[in-house]
Amino acid sequence: MDGKKVVAAAVATSACAAYASRSFVASGPAITANQVHKSSFAGAQPATSARAARGHIGAALALPAAGLVAAGRWQRKGRRHARVVRCADGLADCPYVLYGKKDIDVEAEREKMKVKACPLEIRMPPELKGDLEGQRQFFSSRLPDIYKDLKEYGAIVFRGFEISKDKGTFGQVGQALQLEPCEDPLHSVAARDAVDKKAGVYEAVNKPSRSKFYIGMHNEMVGDRAPGAALFVCFKAAEEGGEFLVADGRKMFKELDKEWLTKVYNRDVVYSTAEFPMGFIEGLPDFVQPAVEPMVYGAMTQALKMKVDFKTELRWEKSDYDGSKILQVRAMPQYPVLRHHATGEPCWWGSMHSHAEHLRSEREKVYGEAQETTGASRINKTDVFYGDDGEKIETEWLEHLDKVTLDCAEKVKMEEGDMVLLDNYLVMHGRCPFEGTRLHAVSWFKSPDYSKAAA
């Protein structure tokens, strides 16, 4: 016995450690079971196998360490670069999520809640045609009324403005509205394509590989950070489809089943954010697996700590996709309902509709899968669980959530220059599949200073 499989496991562990540090970035192929299984223990004698295994366990322990050193160097370099970029761009950090107190009485607050139709639509006055400065002043002079409308409706669609058709002048809208731009919440784990990174203008999901993918409703959040507001813009509409979607979280709170809403609010929720394939471990001899598993777990844990700036938990699980062994990354428990920091209203919150594996799979049957080609895309498998015991949210309640979400969601067909300003805590957003080419972008902001809103 030459111990090739043990070495292969060690190499895979080392690769996973380095790969985990890039796990949220499109950065090369994933290690697959077939690649690892090219080595064979066939014909080996037990005594020889044991000696070879002992000889290579040292290598197995050393290789993950080497992988972690490399990953650490890469991550430290990346963090230094990120700090330089941040200073150069002048963008504030994406704020932490404003969870507030957990003091919502579901039944009582549903009864008294009144919700306006979302979104509100505002068209450019005809007399401002061709007058970009006049359009900028339109936003600055009406700031109190716009803030008031944003609090009440959660989202505002601005149509017909020319100042937002050009990438160079779009940023003036946020400036006129005195919105403080912040970094993309994905900044800590990945790099979203930018239209103008210095100005904090990022591409929305326009890639052809994801054109058939229905992006479920969600509030923008990564780890424990979330922008307070967003301004989406259309620079080029898709030839067909690609509608922007908005859904008022207050209406969701009012329409979801009362008993289940109370249960899930009391229990919190947890999202899984990635699955690392570990099927190769199951192909190893029984006496090797107990030594390899803790090495893999330790290496992956350290690699994730170097990559992300929020707490995560690694769990050994079976993949819902093929039943193979995986290491699943789960975020920390969070509230599925928040009390808005400015209005005091309860809002359905989070990414359950977009992240639930069952709902995503059902949508893929209708719209098709995302045609991803990178290793990172193959591990970014998400799902949602109860926060107290880690059990999956029941299918019947996910389907109920889907129905209510779609009933509450409004399609916004955006043309060139159209914008959607939304409060990220009041309103969720998503996107329909599309044909052709599409260029939508977004700027993220801290929460508006609602003390400036009109009475």
Coordinates of C-alpha atoms in Angstrom, one line a residue:
M1 CA 0.0 0.0 0.0
D2 CA 1.6 3.3 -1.1
G3 CA -0.7 5.6 0.9
K4 CA -1.7 7.7 -2.2
K5 CA -5.2 8.2 -0.9
V6 CA -4.0 9.6 2.4
V7 CA -1.8 12.0 0.5
A8 CA -4.7 12.8 -1.8
A9 CA -6.8 13.6 1.2
A10 CA -4.1 15.8 2.6
V11 CA -3.7 17.6 -0.6
A12 CA -7.5 18.1 -0.8
T13 CA -7.5 19.4 2.7
S14 CA -4.8 21.9 1.9
A15 CA -6.6 22.9 -1.2
C16 CA -9.9 23.3 0.7
A17 CA -8.2 25.5 3.2
A18 CA -6.8 27.8 0.6
Y19 CA -10.0 27.6 -1.4
A20 CA -12.2 28.4 1.6
S21 CA -10.4 31.7 1.9
R22 CA -11.7 32.5 -1.6
S23 CA -15.0 30.6 -1.1
F24 CA -17.2 33.6 -2.0
V25 CA -15.2 34.6 -5.0
A26 CA -15.1 33.0 -8.5
S27 CA -11.6 31.6 -8.2
G28 CA -11.1 28.3 -9.9
P29 CA -12.5 24.8 -9.9
A30 CA -13.6 22.9 -6.9
I31 CA -12.1 19.7 -5.7
T32 CA -14.4 16.8 -6.7
A33 CA -14.7 13.3 -5.5
N34 CA -13.7 11.9 -8.9
Q35 CA -10.5 13.9 -8.8
V36 CA -9.6 12.6 -5.4
H37 CA -10.6 9.0 -6.2
K38 CA -8.1 8.7 -9.0
S39 CA -5.7 7.0 -6.4
S40 CA -6.4 3.5 -5.3
F41 CA -5.8 1.3 -2.3
A42 CA -6.5 -1.8 -4.3
G43 CA -4.3 -4.8 -3.5
A44 CA -2.7 -3.3 -0.4
Q45 CA -2.0 -5.5 2.6
P46 CA -3.2 -4.3 6.0
A47 CA 0.2 -4.0 7.7
T48 CA 1.6 -2.2 4.8
S49 CA -1.4 0.1 4.6
A50 CA -1.1 1.0 8.3
R51 CA 2.6 1.8 8.0
A52 CA 2.0 3.9 4.9
A53 CA -0.9 5.6 6.4
R54 CA 1.2 6.5 9.5
G55 CA 4.0 7.7 7.3
H56 CA 1.7 10.0 5.4
I57 CA -0.4 11.3 8.3
G58 CA 2.5 13.6 9.1
A59 CA 2.3 14.9 5.5
A60 CA -1.5 15.2 5.9
L61 CA -1.0 17.3 8.9
A62 CA 1.7 19.5 7.3
L63 CA -0.1 20.1 4.0
P64 CA -3.2 21.8 5.5
A65 CA -0.8 24.0 7.6
A66 CA 1.0 25.0 4.5
G67 CA -2.3 25.7 2.8
L68 CA -3.4 27.8 5.7
V69 CA -0.1 29.8 5.7
A70 CA -0.6 30.4 2.0
A71 CA -4.2 31.4 2.5
G72 CA -3.2 33.6 5.4
R73 CA -0.7 35.4 3.3
W74 CA -3.2 35.8 0.5
Q75 CA -5.9 37.1 2.9
R76 CA -3.5 39.5 4.7
K77 CA -2.4 40.9 1.3
G78 CA -6.1 41.2 0.3
R79 CA -7.0 43.0 3.5
R80 CA -4.1 45.5 3.1
H81 CA -5.3 46.1 -0.5
A82 CA -8.9 46.5 0.7
R83 CA -7.8 49.1 3.2
V84 CA -6.0 51.0 0.5
V85 CA -9.0 50.9 -1.8
R86 CA -11.3 52.0 1.0
C87 CA -9.2 55.0 1.7
A88 CA -8.9 55.8 -2.0
D89 CA -12.6 55.5 -2.7
G90 CA -13.6 57.4 0.4
L91 CA -16.5 55.0 1.1
A92 CA -17.7 54.3 4.6
D93 CA -17.9 50.8 5.9
C94 CA -21.2 49.1 5.3
P95 CA -23.1 49.5 8.6
Y96 CA -23.9 46.7 11.0
V97 CA -27.5 45.4 11.0
L98 CA -29.8 47.3 13.2
Y99 CA -31.6 44.5 14.9
G100 CA -32.9 46.5 17.9
K101 CA -34.9 44.9 20.7
K102 CA -36.8 41.7 20.3
D103 CA -40.1 43.0 21.7
I104 CA -42.7 42.6 18.9
D105 CA -46.2 41.3 19.8
V106 CA -47.1 39.7 16.5
E107 CA -50.9 39.5 17.0
A108 CA -51.3 43.0 18.5
E109 CA -49.1 44.8 16.0
R110 CA -50.6 43.1 13.0
E111 CA -54.1 44.3 14.0
K112 CA -53.1 48.0 14.2
M113 CA -50.7 48.1 11.2
K114 CA -51.8 50.0 8.1
V115 CA -49.8 49.6 4.9
K116 CA -49.7 51.8 1.9
A117 CA -49.3 50.5 -1.7
C118 CA -45.6 50.0 -2.5
P119 CA -43.9 51.5 -4.5
L120 CA -44.7 55.1 -5.1
E121 CA -44.0 56.5 -8.6
I122 CA -42.7 60.0 -9.3
R123 CA -42.2 61.2 -12.9
M124 CA -39.8 64.0 -14.0
P125 CA -41.7 67.2 -14.6
P126 CA -41.8 67.9 -18.4
E127 CA -40.3 71.4 -18.0
L128 CA -37.0 69.8 -16.7
K129 CA -36.3 68.0 -20.0
G130 CA -32.7 68.7 -21.0
D131 CA -31.9 70.6 -17.8
L132 CA -29.6 68.3 -15.7
E133 CA -29.0 71.0 -13.1
G134 CA -32.7 71.5 -12.7
Q135 CA -33.1 67.8 -12.2
R136 CA -30.4 67.7 -9.6
Q137 CA -32.2 70.6 -7.8
F138 CA -35.5 68.7 -8.1
F139 CA -34.1 66.1 -5.7
S140 CA -32.3 68.5 -3.4
S141 CA -35.2 70.8 -3.0
R142 CA -37.7 68.0 -2.5
L143 CA -35.5 66.1 0.0
P144 CA -38.0 66.4 2.9
D145 CA -40.9 65.2 0.9
I146 CA -38.9 62.4 -0.7
Y147 CA -37.7 61.2 2.8
K148 CA -41.3 61.3 4.0
D149 CA -42.5 59.3 1.1
L150 CA -39.7 56.8 1.5
K151 CA -40.7 56.2 5.2
E152 CA -44.4 55.7 4.2
Y153 CA -44.1 53.7 1.0
G154 CA -40.7 52.0 1.5
A155 CA -39.7 52.4 -2.2
I156 CA -40.0 55.2 -4.8
V157 CA -39.7 54.7 -8.5
F158 CA -38.3 57.7 -10.4
R159 CA -39.1 57.8 -14.1
G160 CA -38.1 59.9 -17.0
F161 CA -35.0 61.6 -15.5
E162 CA -32.0 62.2 -17.8
I163 CA -29.5 62.8 -15.0
S164 CA -29.6 59.1 -14.2
K165 CA -29.0 57.9 -17.8
D166 CA -25.3 58.6 -17.7
K167 CA -22.9 56.8 -15.4
G168 CA -21.0 60.0 -14.8
T169 CA -24.0 62.0 -13.5
F170 CA -26.1 59.2 -11.8
G171 CA -24.2 59.7 -8.5
Q172 CA -25.4 63.3 -8.3
V173 CA -28.9 62.0 -7.4
G174 CA -27.6 60.4 -4.1
Q175 CA -25.6 63.5 -3.4
A176 CA -28.6 65.8 -3.9
L177 CA -30.6 63.6 -1.5
Q178 CA -27.8 63.8 1.1
L179 CA -27.4 60.0 1.2
E180 CA -24.1 58.8 2.6
P181 CA -22.7 56.1 0.3
C182 CA -21.2 53.0 1.9
E183 CA -19.3 50.0 0.7
D184 CA -21.0 47.1 -0.9
P185 CA -22.0 44.6 1.9
L186 CA -20.3 41.9 -0.2
H187 CA -17.0 43.7 0.2
S188 CA -15.8 41.5 3.1
V189 CA -16.3 38.2 1.2
A190 CA -16.2 39.0 -2.5
A191 CA -15.9 41.6 -5.2
R192 CA -19.0 42.7 -7.0
D193 CA -18.4 44.1 -10.5
A194 CA -18.3 47.9 -10.3
V195 CA -19.6 50.5 -12.8
D196 CA -17.8 53.2 -10.9
K197 CA -16.1 51.8 -7.7
K198 CA -14.8 55.2 -6.6
A199 CA -18.3 56.6 -6.6
G200 CA -19.8 53.4 -5.1
V201 CA -21.8 52.4 -8.1
Y202 CA -21.9 48.6 -8.5
E203 CA -23.4 46.3 -11.1
A204 CA -26.6 44.5 -10.2
V205 CA -26.9 40.9 -11.3
N206 CA -26.6 41.3 -15.1
K207 CA -24.3 38.4 -16.0
P208 CA -25.6 36.2 -19.0
S209 CA -24.8 33.1 -16.9
R210 CA -27.5 34.2 -14.4
S211 CA -30.0 35.6 -16.9
K212 CA -32.4 32.6 -16.4
F213 CA -32.0 32.7 -12.7
Y214 CA -34.9 34.1 -10.7
I215 CA -33.5 36.1 -7.8
G216 CA -35.8 35.6 -4.9
M217 CA -36.9 38.4 -2.6
H218 CA -34.4 39.5 0.0
N219 CA -33.1 42.4 2.1
E220 CA -29.5 43.2 1.3
M221 CA -27.2 41.8 4.0
V222 CA -24.0 39.9 4.3
G223 CA -23.0 38.4 7.6
D224 CA -23.8 41.1 10.2
R225 CA -23.8 44.1 7.8
A226 CA -26.6 45.7 5.9
P227 CA -27.0 49.0 4.0
G228 CA -29.8 51.3 5.2
A229 CA -30.9 52.3 1.7
A230 CA -30.2 51.6 -2.0
L231 CA -30.7 53.4 -5.2
F232 CA -31.0 51.1 -8.2
V233 CA -30.7 52.4 -11.8
C234 CA -31.3 51.1 -15.3
F235 CA -28.6 52.0 -17.8
K236 CA -29.9 49.5 -20.3
A237 CA -33.0 47.4 -20.1
A238 CA -33.1 43.8 -21.1
E239 CA -34.7 43.0 -24.4
E240 CA -37.2 40.8 -22.6
G241 CA -38.0 40.4 -18.8
G242 CA -35.5 41.4 -16.1
E243 CA -38.2 43.3 -14.2
F244 CA -37.0 44.6 -10.8
L245 CA -39.1 43.3 -7.9
V246 CA -40.1 45.0 -4.6
A247 CA -42.1 43.7 -1.7
D248 CA -43.0 45.7 1.4
G249 CA -41.8 43.8 4.6
R250 CA -44.6 45.4 6.6
K251 CA -47.2 43.9 4.3
M252 CA -45.4 40.6 4.6
F253 CA -45.6 40.8 8.3
K254 CA -49.3 41.4 8.1
E255 CA -50.1 38.7 5.6
L256 CA -48.0 35.7 6.7
D257 CA -49.7 33.0 8.8
K258 CA -49.9 34.4 12.4
E259 CA -49.1 31.1 14.2
W260 CA -46.1 30.3 12.0
L261 CA -44.9 34.0 12.1
T262 CA -45.0 33.9 15.9
K263 CA -43.1 30.6 15.9
V264 CA -40.3 31.6 13.6
Y265 CA -39.9 35.0 15.3
N266 CA -39.5 33.3 18.7
R267 CA -37.1 30.7 17.3
D268 CA -35.0 32.9 15.0
V269 CA -33.5 31.7 11.8
V270 CA -30.1 30.6 10.5
Y271 CA -28.8 30.6 6.9
S272 CA -26.3 28.3 5.4
T273 CA -24.1 30.2 3.0
A274 CA -21.8 27.5 1.4
E275 CA -21.3 23.8 1.1
F276 CA -17.8 22.4 0.7
P277 CA -17.9 18.9 -1.0
M278 CA -16.1 16.3 1.2
G279 CA -17.2 13.1 -0.4
F280 CA -13.6 12.0 -0.9
I281 CA -13.4 11.3 2.9
E282 CA -16.1 8.7 2.6
G283 CA -13.9 6.9 0.1
L284 CA -11.0 6.6 2.5
P285 CA -10.4 3.5 4.6
D286 CA -12.3 3.5 7.9
F287 CA -9.1 3.8 10.0
V288 CA -8.1 6.9 8.1
Q289 CA -11.3 8.9 8.2
P290 CA -11.1 9.7 12.0
A291 CA -7.7 11.3 11.4
V292 CA -8.6 13.2 8.3
E293 CA -12.0 14.7 9.4
P294 CA -10.6 16.8 12.3
M295 CA -7.8 18.0 10.0
V296 CA -10.2 19.1 7.4
Y297 CA -12.5 20.7 9.9
G298 CA -9.7 22.6 11.6
A299 CA -8.2 23.8 8.3
M300 CA -11.5 25.0 7.0
T301 CA -12.4 26.8 10.3
Q302 CA -9.2 28.7 10.2
A303 CA -9.5 29.5 6.5
L304 CA -13.0 30.9 7.0
K305 CA -11.8 33.0 10.0
M306 CA -9.2 34.6 7.7
K307 CA -11.7 35.3 5.0
V308 CA -14.8 36.6 6.6
D309 CA -15.2 39.2 9.3
F310 CA -18.4 37.7 10.9
K311 CA -19.0 34.6 12.9
T312 CA -19.8 31.3 11.2
E313 CA -20.3 27.7 12.2
L314 CA -19.1 24.7 10.3
R315 CA -21.3 21.5 10.4
W316 CA -20.9 18.1 9.0
E317 CA -24.0 17.4 6.9
K318 CA -25.3 15.4 3.9
S319 CA -25.9 17.4 0.7
D320 CA -29.5 17.8 -0.3
Y321 CA -28.2 17.8 -3.9
D322 CA -26.5 14.4 -4.1
G323 CA -26.4 13.0 -0.6
S324 CA -22.6 13.3 -0.3
K325 CA -20.7 14.4 2.8
I326 CA -20.2 18.1 3.0
L327 CA -19.0 20.8 5.4
Q328 CA -21.8 23.3 5.6
V329 CA -21.1 27.0 6.6
R330 CA -23.9 28.5 8.7
A331 CA -24.2 32.1 9.8
M332 CA -25.3 33.1 13.3
P333 CA -29.0 33.2 14.3
Q334 CA -30.9 36.3 13.3
Y335 CA -34.4 37.8 13.7
P336 CA -36.8 37.1 10.8
V337 CA -38.8 40.2 11.9
L338 CA -37.2 43.6 12.8
R339 CA -38.7 46.8 14.3
H340 CA -37.7 49.6 11.9
H341 CA -35.3 51.9 13.6
A342 CA -37.0 55.1 12.4
T343 CA -40.7 54.2 11.9
G344 CA -41.0 51.7 14.8
E345 CA -43.0 49.3 12.5
P346 CA -42.3 45.6 12.4
C347 CA -41.0 44.3 9.1
W348 CA -40.4 40.8 7.7
W349 CA -36.6 40.7 7.2
G350 CA -34.0 38.5 5.6
S351 CA -33.4 36.2 2.7
M352 CA -35.5 33.2 3.3
H353 CA -37.3 33.5 0.0
S354 CA -34.1 33.7 -2.0
H355 CA -32.0 31.3 0.1
A356 CA -34.3 28.4 0.8
E357 CA -33.1 25.4 -1.2
H358 CA -36.6 24.1 -1.7
L359 CA -37.9 27.3 -3.2
R360 CA -34.8 27.8 -5.3
S361 CA -35.1 24.3 -6.7
E362 CA -38.8 24.8 -7.5
R363 CA -38.0 28.0 -9.3
E364 CA -35.2 26.3 -11.3
K365 CA -37.8 23.8 -12.6
V366 CA -39.7 26.8 -14.1
Y367 CA -36.9 29.2 -15.1
G368 CA -33.8 27.1 -15.3
E369 CA -30.6 27.0 -13.3
A370 CA -27.9 29.7 -13.2
Q371 CA -25.3 28.7 -15.8
E372 CA -22.3 29.2 -13.5
T373 CA -18.9 27.9 -14.5
T374 CA -16.7 28.7 -11.5
G375 CA -15.7 26.6 -8.6
A376 CA -17.0 29.2 -6.1
S377 CA -20.5 29.1 -7.7
R378 CA -20.7 25.3 -7.1
I379 CA -20.1 25.6 -3.4
N380 CA -22.4 28.6 -2.7
K381 CA -25.4 26.5 -1.8
T382 CA -27.8 28.1 0.6
D383 CA -30.7 27.0 2.8
V384 CA -32.6 28.2 5.9
F385 CA -33.1 26.7 9.3
Y386 CA -34.7 27.4 12.7
G387 CA -32.2 29.2 14.9
D388 CA -32.8 27.3 18.2
D389 CA -32.3 23.7 17.1
G390 CA -30.9 24.0 13.5
E391 CA -33.8 22.1 11.9
K392 CA -34.8 23.0 8.4
I393 CA -37.8 25.2 7.9
E394 CA -40.7 22.9 6.9
T395 CA -41.6 22.7 3.2
E396 CA -45.2 23.6 3.8
W397 CA -44.2 26.9 5.5
L398 CA -41.7 27.7 2.8
E399 CA -44.4 27.2 0.2
H400 CA -46.7 29.4 2.2
L401 CA -43.9 32.0 2.4
D402 CA -43.5 31.8 -1.4
K403 CA -47.2 32.4 -2.0
V404 CA -47.4 35.4 0.3
T405 CA -44.1 36.9 -1.1
L406 CA -45.3 36.7 -4.6
D407 CA -48.7 38.1 -3.7
C408 CA -46.9 41.1 -2.1
A409 CA -44.2 41.6 -4.7
E410 CA -44.6 44.2 -7.4
K411 CA -42.9 44.1 -10.8
V412 CA -41.2 47.3 -11.8
K413 CA -40.3 47.4 -15.5
M414 CA -37.4 49.9 -15.7
E415 CA -36.3 51.8 -18.8
E416 CA -33.1 53.7 -19.3
G417 CA -32.6 56.2 -16.6
D418 CA -35.3 54.9 -14.3
M419 CA -34.4 54.6 -10.6
V420 CA -35.7 52.8 -7.6
L421 CA -34.9 54.3 -4.2
L422 CA -35.7 51.9 -1.4
D423 CA -35.3 51.6 2.4
N424 CA -33.5 48.2 2.8
Y425 CA -35.2 47.5 6.1
L426 CA -38.7 48.3 4.9
V427 CA -38.6 46.7 1.5
M428 CA -37.2 43.5 -0.1
H429 CA -36.0 43.3 -3.7
G430 CA -35.4 40.7 -6.3
R431 CA -35.2 40.3 -10.1
C432 CA -37.1 38.3 -12.8
P433 CA -35.2 36.3 -15.4
F434 CA -34.4 38.0 -18.7
E435 CA -33.4 37.6 -22.3
G436 CA -30.7 39.6 -24.0
T437 CA -28.3 42.1 -22.3
R438 CA -29.1 44.1 -19.3
L439 CA -27.1 46.7 -17.4
H440 CA -28.6 47.8 -14.0
A441 CA -26.5 49.2 -11.2
V442 CA -26.9 50.1 -7.6
S443 CA -25.4 52.4 -5.0
W444 CA -25.7 51.5 -1.3
F445 CA -26.1 54.0 1.5
K446 CA -26.3 54.3 5.2
S447 CA -29.9 54.8 6.5
P448 CA -31.3 58.2 5.6
D449 CA -31.5 60.8 8.3
Y450 CA -35.3 60.7 8.6
S451 CA -35.2 63.7 11.0
K452 CA -35.1 65.7 7.7
A453 CA -38.4 64.2 6.5
A454 CA -41.4 66.5 6.2
A455 CA -43.9 66.2 8.9

